[in-house]
Coordinates of N, CA and C in Angstrom, one line a residue:
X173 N 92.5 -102.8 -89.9 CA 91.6 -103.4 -88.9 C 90.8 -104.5 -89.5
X174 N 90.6 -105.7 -88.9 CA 89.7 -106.4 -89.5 C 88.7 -106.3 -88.7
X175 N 87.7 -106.6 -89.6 CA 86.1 -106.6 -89.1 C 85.1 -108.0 -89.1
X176 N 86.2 -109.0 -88.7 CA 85.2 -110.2 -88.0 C 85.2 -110.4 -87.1
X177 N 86.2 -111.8 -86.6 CA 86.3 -112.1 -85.0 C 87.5 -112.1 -84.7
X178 N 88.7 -111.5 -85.3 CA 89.9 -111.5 -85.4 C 90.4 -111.0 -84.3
X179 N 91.4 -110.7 -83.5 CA 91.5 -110.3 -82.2 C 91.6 -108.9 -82.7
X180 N 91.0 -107.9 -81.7 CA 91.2 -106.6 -81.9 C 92.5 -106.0 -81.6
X181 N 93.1 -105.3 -81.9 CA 94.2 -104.4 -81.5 C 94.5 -103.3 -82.5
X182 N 95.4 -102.9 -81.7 CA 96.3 -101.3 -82.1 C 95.2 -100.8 -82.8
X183 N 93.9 -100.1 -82.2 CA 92.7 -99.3 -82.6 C 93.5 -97.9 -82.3
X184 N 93.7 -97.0 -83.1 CA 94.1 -95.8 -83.3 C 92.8 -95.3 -82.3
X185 N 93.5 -94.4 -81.4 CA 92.8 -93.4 -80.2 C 92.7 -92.6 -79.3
X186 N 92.0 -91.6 -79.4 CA 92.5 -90.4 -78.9 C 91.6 -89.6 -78.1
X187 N 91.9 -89.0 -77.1 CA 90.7 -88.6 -76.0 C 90.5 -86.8 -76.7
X188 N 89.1 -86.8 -76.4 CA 89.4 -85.2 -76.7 C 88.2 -84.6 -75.3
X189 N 89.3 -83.7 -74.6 CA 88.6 -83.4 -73.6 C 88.9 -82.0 -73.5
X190 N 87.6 -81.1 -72.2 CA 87.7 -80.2 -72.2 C 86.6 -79.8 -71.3
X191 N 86.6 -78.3 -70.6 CA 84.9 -78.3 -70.1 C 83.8 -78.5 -70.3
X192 N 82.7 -78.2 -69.6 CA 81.2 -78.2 -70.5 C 81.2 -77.1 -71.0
X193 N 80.5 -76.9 -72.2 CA 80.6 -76.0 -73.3 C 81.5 -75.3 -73.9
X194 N 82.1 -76.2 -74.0 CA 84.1 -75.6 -74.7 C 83.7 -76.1 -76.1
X195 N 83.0 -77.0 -76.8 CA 82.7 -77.5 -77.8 C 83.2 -78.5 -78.7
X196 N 83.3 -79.8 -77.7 CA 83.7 -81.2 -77.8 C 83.2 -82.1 -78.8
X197 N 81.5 -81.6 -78.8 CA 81.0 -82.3 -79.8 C 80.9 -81.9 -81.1
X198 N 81.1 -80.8 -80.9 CA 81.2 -79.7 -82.5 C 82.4 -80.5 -83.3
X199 N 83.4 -80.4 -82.2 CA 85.1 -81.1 -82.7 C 85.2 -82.5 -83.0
X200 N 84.3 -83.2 -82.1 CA 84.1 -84.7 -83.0 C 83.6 -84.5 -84.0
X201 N 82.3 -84.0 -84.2 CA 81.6 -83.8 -85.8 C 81.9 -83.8 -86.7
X202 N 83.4 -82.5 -86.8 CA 83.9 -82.1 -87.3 C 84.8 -82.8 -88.0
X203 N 85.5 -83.9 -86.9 CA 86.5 -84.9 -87.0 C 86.4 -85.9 -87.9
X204 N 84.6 -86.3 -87.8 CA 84.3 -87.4 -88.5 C 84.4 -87.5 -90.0
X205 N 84.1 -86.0 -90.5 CA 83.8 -85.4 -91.6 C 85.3 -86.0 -92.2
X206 N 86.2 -86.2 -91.9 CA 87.7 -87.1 -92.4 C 87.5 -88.4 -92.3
X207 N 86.5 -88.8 -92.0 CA 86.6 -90.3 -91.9 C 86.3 -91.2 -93.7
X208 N 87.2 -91.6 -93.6 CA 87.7 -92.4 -94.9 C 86.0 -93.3 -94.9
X209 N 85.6 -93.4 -96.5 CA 84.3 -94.5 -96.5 C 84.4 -95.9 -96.6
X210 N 85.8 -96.4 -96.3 CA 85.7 -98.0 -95.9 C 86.1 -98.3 -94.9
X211 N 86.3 -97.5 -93.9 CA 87.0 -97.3 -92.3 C 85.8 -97.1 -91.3
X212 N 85.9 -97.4 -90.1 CA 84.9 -98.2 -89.0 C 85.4 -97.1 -87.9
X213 N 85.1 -96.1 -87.5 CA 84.8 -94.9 -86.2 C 84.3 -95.9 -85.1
X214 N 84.8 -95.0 -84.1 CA 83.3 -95.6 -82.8 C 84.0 -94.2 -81.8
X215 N 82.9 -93.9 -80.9 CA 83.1 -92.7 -80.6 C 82.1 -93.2 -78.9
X216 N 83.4 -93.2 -78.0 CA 82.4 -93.2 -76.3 C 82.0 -91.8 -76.1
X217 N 81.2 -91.5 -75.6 CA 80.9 -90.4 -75.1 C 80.6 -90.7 -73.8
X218 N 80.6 -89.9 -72.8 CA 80.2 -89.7 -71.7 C 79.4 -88.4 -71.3
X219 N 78.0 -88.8 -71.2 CA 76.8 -87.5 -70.8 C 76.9 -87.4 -69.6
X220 N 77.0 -86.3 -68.7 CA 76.9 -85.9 -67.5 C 75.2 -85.4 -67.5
X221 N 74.7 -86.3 -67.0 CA 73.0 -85.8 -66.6 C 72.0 -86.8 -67.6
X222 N 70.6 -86.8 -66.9 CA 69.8 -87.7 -67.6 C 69.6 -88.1 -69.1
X223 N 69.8 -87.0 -69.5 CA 69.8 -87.1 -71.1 C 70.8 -87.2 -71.5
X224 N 71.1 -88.2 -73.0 CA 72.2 -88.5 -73.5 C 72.3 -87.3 -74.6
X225 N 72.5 -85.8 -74.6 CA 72.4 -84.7 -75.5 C 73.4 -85.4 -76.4
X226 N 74.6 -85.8 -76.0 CA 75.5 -85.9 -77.0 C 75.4 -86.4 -77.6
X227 N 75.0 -87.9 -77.3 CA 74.5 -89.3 -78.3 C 73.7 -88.9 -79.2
X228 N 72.6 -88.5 -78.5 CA 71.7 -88.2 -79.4 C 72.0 -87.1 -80.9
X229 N 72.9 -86.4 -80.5 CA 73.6 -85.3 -81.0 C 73.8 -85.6 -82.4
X230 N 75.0 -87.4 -82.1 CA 76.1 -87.7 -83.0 C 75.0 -88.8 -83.5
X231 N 74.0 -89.2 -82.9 CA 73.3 -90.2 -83.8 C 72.2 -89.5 -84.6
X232 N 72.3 -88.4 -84.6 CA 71.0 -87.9 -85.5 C 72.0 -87.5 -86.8
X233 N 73.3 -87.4 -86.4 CA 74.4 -87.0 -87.3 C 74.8 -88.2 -88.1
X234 N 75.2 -89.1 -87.9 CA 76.1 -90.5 -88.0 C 75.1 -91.5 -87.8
X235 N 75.5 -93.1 -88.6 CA 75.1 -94.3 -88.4 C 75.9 -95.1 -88.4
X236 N 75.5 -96.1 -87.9 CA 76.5 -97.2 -88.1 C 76.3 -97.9 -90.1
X237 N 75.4 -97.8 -90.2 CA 75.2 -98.0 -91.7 C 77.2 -97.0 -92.6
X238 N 77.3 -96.0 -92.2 CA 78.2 -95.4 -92.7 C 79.4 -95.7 -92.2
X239 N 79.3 -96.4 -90.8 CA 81.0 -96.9 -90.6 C 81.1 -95.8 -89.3
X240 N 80.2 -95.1 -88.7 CA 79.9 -94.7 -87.5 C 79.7 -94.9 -86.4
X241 N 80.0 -95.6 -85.2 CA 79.5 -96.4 -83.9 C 79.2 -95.6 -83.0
X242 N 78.2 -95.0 -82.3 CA 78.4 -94.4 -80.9 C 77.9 -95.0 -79.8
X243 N 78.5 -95.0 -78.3 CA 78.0 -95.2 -77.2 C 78.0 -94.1 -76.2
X244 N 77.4 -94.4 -75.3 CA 77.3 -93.5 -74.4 C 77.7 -94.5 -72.6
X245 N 78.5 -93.4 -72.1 CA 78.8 -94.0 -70.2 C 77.6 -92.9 -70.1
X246 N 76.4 -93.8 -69.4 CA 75.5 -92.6 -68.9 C 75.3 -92.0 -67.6
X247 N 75.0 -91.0 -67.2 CA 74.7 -90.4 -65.9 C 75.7 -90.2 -65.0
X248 N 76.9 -89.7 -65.5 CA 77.7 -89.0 -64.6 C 78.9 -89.6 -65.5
X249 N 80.5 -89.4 -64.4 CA 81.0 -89.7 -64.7 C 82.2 -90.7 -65.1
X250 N 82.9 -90.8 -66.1 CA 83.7 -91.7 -66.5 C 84.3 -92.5 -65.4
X251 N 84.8 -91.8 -64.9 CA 86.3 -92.7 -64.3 C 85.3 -92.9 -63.0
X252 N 84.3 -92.6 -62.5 CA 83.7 -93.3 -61.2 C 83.7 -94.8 -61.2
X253 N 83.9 -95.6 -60.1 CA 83.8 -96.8 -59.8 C 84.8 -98.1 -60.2
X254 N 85.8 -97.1 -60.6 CA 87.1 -97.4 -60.9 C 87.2 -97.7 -62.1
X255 N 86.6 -96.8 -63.2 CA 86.4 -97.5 -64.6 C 85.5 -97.9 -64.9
X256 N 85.0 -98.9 -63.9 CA 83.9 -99.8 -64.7 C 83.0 -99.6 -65.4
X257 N 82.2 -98.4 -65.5 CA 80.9 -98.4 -66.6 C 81.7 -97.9 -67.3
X258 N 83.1 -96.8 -67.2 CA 83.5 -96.9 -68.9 C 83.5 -97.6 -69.3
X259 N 84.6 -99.2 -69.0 CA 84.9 -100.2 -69.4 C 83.5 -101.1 -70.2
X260 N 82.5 -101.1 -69.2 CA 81.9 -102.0 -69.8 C 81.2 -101.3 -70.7
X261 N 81.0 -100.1 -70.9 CA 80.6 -99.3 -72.7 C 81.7 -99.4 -73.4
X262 N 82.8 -99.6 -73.1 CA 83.6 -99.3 -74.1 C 84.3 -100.9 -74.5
X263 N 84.3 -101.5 -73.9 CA 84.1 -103.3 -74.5 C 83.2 -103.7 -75.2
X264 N 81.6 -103.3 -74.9 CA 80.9 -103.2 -75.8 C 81.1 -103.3 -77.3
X265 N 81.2 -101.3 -76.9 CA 81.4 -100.6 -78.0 C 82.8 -101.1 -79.2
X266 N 83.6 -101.5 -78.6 CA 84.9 -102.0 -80.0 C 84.4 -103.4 -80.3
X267 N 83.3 -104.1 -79.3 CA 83.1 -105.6 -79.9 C 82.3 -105.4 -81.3
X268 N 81.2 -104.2 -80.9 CA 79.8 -104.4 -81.8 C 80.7 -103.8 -82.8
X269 N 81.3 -102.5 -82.7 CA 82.1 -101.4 -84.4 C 83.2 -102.3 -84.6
X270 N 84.2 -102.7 -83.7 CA 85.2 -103.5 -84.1 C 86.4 -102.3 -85.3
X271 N 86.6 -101.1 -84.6 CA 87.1 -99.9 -85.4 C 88.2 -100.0 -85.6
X272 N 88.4 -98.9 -86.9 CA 89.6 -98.6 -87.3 C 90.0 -97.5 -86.2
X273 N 89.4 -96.8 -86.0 CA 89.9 -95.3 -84.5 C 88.9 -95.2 -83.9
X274 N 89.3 -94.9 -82.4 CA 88.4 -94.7 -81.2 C 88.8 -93.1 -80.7
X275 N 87.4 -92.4 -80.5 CA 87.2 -91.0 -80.3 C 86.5 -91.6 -78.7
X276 N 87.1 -90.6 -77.5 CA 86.6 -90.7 -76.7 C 86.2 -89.1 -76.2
X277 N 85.4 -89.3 -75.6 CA 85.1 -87.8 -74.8 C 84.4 -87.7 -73.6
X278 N 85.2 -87.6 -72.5 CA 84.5 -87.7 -71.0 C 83.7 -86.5 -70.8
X279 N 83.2 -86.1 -69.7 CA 82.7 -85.4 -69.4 C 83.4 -84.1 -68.9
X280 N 83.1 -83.0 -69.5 CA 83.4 -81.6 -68.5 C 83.8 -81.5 -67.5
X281 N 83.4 -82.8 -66.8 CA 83.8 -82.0 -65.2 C 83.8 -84.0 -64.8
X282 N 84.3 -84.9 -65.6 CA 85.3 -86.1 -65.4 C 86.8 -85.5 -65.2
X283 N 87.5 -86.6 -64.5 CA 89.1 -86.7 -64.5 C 89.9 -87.3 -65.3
X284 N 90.5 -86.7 -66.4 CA 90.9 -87.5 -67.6 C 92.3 -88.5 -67.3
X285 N 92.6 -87.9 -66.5 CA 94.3 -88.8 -65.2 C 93.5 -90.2 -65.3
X286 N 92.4 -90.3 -64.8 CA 91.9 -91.9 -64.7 C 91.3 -92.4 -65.4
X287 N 90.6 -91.7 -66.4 CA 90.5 -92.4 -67.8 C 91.8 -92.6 -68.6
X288 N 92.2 -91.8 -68.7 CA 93.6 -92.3 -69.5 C 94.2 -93.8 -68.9
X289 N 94.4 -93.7 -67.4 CA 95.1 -94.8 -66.9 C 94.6 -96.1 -67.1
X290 N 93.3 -95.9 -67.5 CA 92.1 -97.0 -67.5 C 92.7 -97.5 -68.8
X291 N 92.4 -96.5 -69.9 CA 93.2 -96.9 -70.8 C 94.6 -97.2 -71.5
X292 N 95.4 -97.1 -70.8 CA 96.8 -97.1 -70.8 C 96.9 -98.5 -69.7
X293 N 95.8 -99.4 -69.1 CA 96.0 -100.5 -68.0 C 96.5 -101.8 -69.3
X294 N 96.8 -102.7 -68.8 CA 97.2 -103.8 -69.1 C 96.2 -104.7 -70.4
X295 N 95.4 -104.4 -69.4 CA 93.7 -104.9 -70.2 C 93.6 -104.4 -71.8
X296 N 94.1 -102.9 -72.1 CA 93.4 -102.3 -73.2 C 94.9 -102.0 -73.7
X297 N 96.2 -102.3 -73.4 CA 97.7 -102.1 -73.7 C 97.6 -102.4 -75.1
X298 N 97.0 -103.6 -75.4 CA 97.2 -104.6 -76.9 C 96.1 -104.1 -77.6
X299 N 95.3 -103.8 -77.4 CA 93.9 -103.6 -77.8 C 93.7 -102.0 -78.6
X300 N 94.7 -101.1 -78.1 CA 94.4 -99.5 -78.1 C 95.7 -98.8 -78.2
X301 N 96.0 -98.4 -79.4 CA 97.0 -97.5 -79.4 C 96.8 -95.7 -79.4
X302 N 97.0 -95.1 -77.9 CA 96.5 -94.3 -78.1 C 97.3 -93.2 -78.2
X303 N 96.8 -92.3 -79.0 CA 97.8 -91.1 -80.1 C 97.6 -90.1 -79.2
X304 N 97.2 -88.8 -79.9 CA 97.0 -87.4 -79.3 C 96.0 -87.3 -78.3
X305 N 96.4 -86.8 -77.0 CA 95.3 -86.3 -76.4 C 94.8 -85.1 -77.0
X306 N 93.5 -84.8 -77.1 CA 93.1 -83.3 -77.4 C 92.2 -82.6 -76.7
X307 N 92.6 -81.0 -75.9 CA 91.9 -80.9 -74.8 C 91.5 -79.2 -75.8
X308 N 89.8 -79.1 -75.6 CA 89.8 -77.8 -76.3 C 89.8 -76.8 -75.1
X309 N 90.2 -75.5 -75.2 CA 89.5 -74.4 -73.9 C 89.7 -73.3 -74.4
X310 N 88.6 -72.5 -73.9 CA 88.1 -71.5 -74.3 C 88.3 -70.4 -73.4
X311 N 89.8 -69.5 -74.1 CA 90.7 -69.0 -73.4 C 89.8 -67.7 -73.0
X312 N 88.6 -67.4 -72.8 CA 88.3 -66.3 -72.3 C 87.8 -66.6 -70.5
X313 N 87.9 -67.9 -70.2 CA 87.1 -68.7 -69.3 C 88.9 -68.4 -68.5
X314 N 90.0 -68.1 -68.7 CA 90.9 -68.3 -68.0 C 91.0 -67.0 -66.7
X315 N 90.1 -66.4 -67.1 CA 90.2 -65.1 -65.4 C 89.4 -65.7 -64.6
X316 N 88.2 -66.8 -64.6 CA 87.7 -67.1 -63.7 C 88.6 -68.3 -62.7
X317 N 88.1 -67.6 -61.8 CA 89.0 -69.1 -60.9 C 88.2 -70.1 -60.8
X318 N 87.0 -70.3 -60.8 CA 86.3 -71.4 -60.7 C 86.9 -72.7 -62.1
X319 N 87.5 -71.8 -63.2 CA 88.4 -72.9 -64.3 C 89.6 -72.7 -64.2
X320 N 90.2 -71.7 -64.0 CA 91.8 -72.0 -63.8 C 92.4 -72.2 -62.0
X321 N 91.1 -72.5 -61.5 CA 91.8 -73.1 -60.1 C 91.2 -74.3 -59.7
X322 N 90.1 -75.2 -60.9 CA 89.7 -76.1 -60.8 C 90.6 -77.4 -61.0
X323 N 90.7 -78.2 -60.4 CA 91.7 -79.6 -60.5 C 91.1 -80.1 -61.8
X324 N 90.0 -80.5 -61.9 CA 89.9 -81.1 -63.8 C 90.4 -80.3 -64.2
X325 N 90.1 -79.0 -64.9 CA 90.3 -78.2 -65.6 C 92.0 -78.2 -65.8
X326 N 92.5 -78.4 -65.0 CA 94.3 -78.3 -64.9 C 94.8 -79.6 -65.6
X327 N 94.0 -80.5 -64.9 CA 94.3 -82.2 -65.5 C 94.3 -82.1 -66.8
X328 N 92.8 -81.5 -67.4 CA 92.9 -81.7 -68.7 C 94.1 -81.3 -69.5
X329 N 94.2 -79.6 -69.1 CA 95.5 -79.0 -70.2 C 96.6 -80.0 -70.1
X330 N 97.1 -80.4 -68.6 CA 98.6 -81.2 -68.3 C 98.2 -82.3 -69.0
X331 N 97.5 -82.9 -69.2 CA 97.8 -84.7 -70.3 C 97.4 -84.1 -71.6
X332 N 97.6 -82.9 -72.1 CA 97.0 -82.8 -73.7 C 98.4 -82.5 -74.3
X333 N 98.5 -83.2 -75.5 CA 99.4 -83.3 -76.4 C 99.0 -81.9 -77.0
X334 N 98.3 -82.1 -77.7 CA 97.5 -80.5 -78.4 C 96.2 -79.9 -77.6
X335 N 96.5 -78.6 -77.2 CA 96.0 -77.8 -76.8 C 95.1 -76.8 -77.6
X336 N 93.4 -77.3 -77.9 CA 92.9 -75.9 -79.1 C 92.3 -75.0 -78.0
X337 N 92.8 -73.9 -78.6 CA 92.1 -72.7 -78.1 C 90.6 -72.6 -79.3
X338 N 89.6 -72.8 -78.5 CA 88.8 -73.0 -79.3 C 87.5 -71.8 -79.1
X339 N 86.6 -71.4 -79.9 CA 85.5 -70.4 -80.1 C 86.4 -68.7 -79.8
X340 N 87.9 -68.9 -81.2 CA 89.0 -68.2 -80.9 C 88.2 -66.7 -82.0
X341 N 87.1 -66.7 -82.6 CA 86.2 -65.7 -83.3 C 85.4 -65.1 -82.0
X342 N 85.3 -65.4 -80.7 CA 85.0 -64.8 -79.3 C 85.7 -63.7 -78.6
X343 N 87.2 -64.5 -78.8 CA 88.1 -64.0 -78.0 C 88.0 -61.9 -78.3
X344 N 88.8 -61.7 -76.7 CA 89.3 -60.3 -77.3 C 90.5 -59.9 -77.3
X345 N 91.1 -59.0 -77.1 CA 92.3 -58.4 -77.3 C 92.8 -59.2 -76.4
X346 N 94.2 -59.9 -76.6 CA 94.9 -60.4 -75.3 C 94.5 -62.1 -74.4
X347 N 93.5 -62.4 -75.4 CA 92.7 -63.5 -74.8 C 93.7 -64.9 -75.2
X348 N 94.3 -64.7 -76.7 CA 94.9 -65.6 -77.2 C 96.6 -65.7 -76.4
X349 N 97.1 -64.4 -76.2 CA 98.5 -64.6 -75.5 C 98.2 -65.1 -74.0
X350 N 97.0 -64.8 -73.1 CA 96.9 -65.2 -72.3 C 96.9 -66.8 -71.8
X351 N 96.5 -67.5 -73.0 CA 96.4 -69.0 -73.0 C 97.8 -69.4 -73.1
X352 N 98.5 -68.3 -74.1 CA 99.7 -69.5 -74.9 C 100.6 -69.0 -73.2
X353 N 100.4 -68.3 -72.3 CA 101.5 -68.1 -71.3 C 101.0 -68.9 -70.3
X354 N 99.8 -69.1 -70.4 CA 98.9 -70.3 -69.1 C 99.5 -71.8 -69.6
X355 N 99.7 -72.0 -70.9 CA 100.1 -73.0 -71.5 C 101.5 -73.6 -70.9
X356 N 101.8 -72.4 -71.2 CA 103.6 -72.5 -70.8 C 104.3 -72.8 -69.5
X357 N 103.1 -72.2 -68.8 CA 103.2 -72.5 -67.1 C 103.5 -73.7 -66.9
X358 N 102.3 -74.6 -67.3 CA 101.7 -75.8 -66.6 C 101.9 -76.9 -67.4
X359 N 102.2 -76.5 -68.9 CA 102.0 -77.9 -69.5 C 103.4 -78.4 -69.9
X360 N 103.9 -79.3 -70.6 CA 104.8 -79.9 -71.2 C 105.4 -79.3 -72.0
X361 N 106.7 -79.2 -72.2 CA 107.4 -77.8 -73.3 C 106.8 -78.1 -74.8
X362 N 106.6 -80.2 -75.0 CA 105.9 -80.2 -76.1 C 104.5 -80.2 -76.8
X363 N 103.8 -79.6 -75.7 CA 102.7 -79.3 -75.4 C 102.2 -78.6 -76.8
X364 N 101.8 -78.7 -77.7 CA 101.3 -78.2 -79.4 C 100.0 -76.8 -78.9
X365 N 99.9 -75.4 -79.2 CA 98.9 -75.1 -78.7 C 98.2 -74.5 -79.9
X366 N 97.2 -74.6 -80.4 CA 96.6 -74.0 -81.7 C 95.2 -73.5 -81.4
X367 N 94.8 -72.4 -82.2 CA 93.4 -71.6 -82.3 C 92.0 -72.5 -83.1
X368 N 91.2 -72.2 -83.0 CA 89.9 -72.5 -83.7 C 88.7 -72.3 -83.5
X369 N 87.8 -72.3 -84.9 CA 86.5 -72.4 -83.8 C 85.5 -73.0 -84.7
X370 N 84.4 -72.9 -83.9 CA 83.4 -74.5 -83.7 C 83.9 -75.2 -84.1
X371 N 84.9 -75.3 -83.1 CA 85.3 -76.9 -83.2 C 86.4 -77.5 -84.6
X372 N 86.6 -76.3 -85.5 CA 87.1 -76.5 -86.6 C 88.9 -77.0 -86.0
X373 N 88.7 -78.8 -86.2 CA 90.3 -78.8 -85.7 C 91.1 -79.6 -87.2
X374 N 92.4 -79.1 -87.3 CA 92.4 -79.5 -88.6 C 93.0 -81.1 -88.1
X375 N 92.6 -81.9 -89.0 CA 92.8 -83.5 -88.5 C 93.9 -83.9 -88.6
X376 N 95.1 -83.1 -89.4 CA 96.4 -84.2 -88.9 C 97.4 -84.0 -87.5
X377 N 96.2 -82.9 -86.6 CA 96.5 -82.6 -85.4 C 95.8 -83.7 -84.6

């Protein structure tokens, strides 16, 4: 990637979504911790509610001095208004980092069908090569119907390339087969499904 005025493209990028409190930002954290020291991150986040918890999160953690970028879509969610405040954080955000990979992460209870599309549009085609979706869930949350009869919640697993069963040191007896057969239902046959926790995802996933 170059880092002047060069035209941007094929920015390695990958959505990593999941509910609120499934542990999204633990898994970015975690992610960064691979990041090569002459290589340029930038990381959207989207805060659902007044406070930017997340930003703040990853900027008490990260700088841009280190090859770090964060932004924030604030006060709800992503794909509202057809994109647009993604878009315009996240145009922003690749002008100012100008990155080698883009980490995105909507909100809990965003529709990732229309962020992806946003990103997959014409506009960001040349711009963004985007790799693995990664959706984490926290397979003890699967007997409530309020997550396994929720429409996000479904969206997310069906567009995830890899699937972590994540805060898998919680689970109990039966917790983990019950995901990998929810998996099998709904998702893609190549659908990748793997265990972890806080967020511990290993990065060539």
């Amino acid at each position: 990637m170059a880092h002047s005025n060069d035209k941007l493209t094929s920015i390695q990028t990958n959505i990593i979504t999941g509910f609120l409190g499934v542990g999204k930002t633990s898994a970015i954290l975690n992610l960064l911790k691979n990041k090569a020291s002459d290589e340029r991150w930038a990381v959207l986040v989207n805060e659902f509610g007044e406070i930017g918890v997340d930003g703040s999160l990853f900027q008490g953690q990260h700088s841009e001095t280190q090859g770090v970028f964060i932004s924030e879509v604030p006060g709800g969610c992503m794909c509202c208004a057809a994109g647009v405040p993604m878009q315009i954080a996240l145009n922003e955000l690749l002008q100012r980092a100008r990155p080698d990979r883009l980490l995105i992460e909507p909100t809990g209870l965003g529709h990732p069908k229309e962020v992806l599309e946003v990103l997959s549009s014409e506009h960001y085609r040349k711009v963004l090569s985007l790799q693995k979706n990664v959706t984490l869930v926290d397979a003890r949350k699967l007997s409530d119907a309020r997550y396994s009869e929720h429409d996000t919640f479904n969206q997310q697993i069906t567009i995830a390339d890899t699937i972590v069963g994540n805060k898998v040191d919680l689970y109990k007896s039966g917790d983990e087969e019950k995901l990998a057969e929810y998996v099998a239902q709904v998702c893609h046959p190549d659908t990748k499904l793997i265990f972890a926790h806080h967020g511990k995802i290993p990065y060539d996933e």
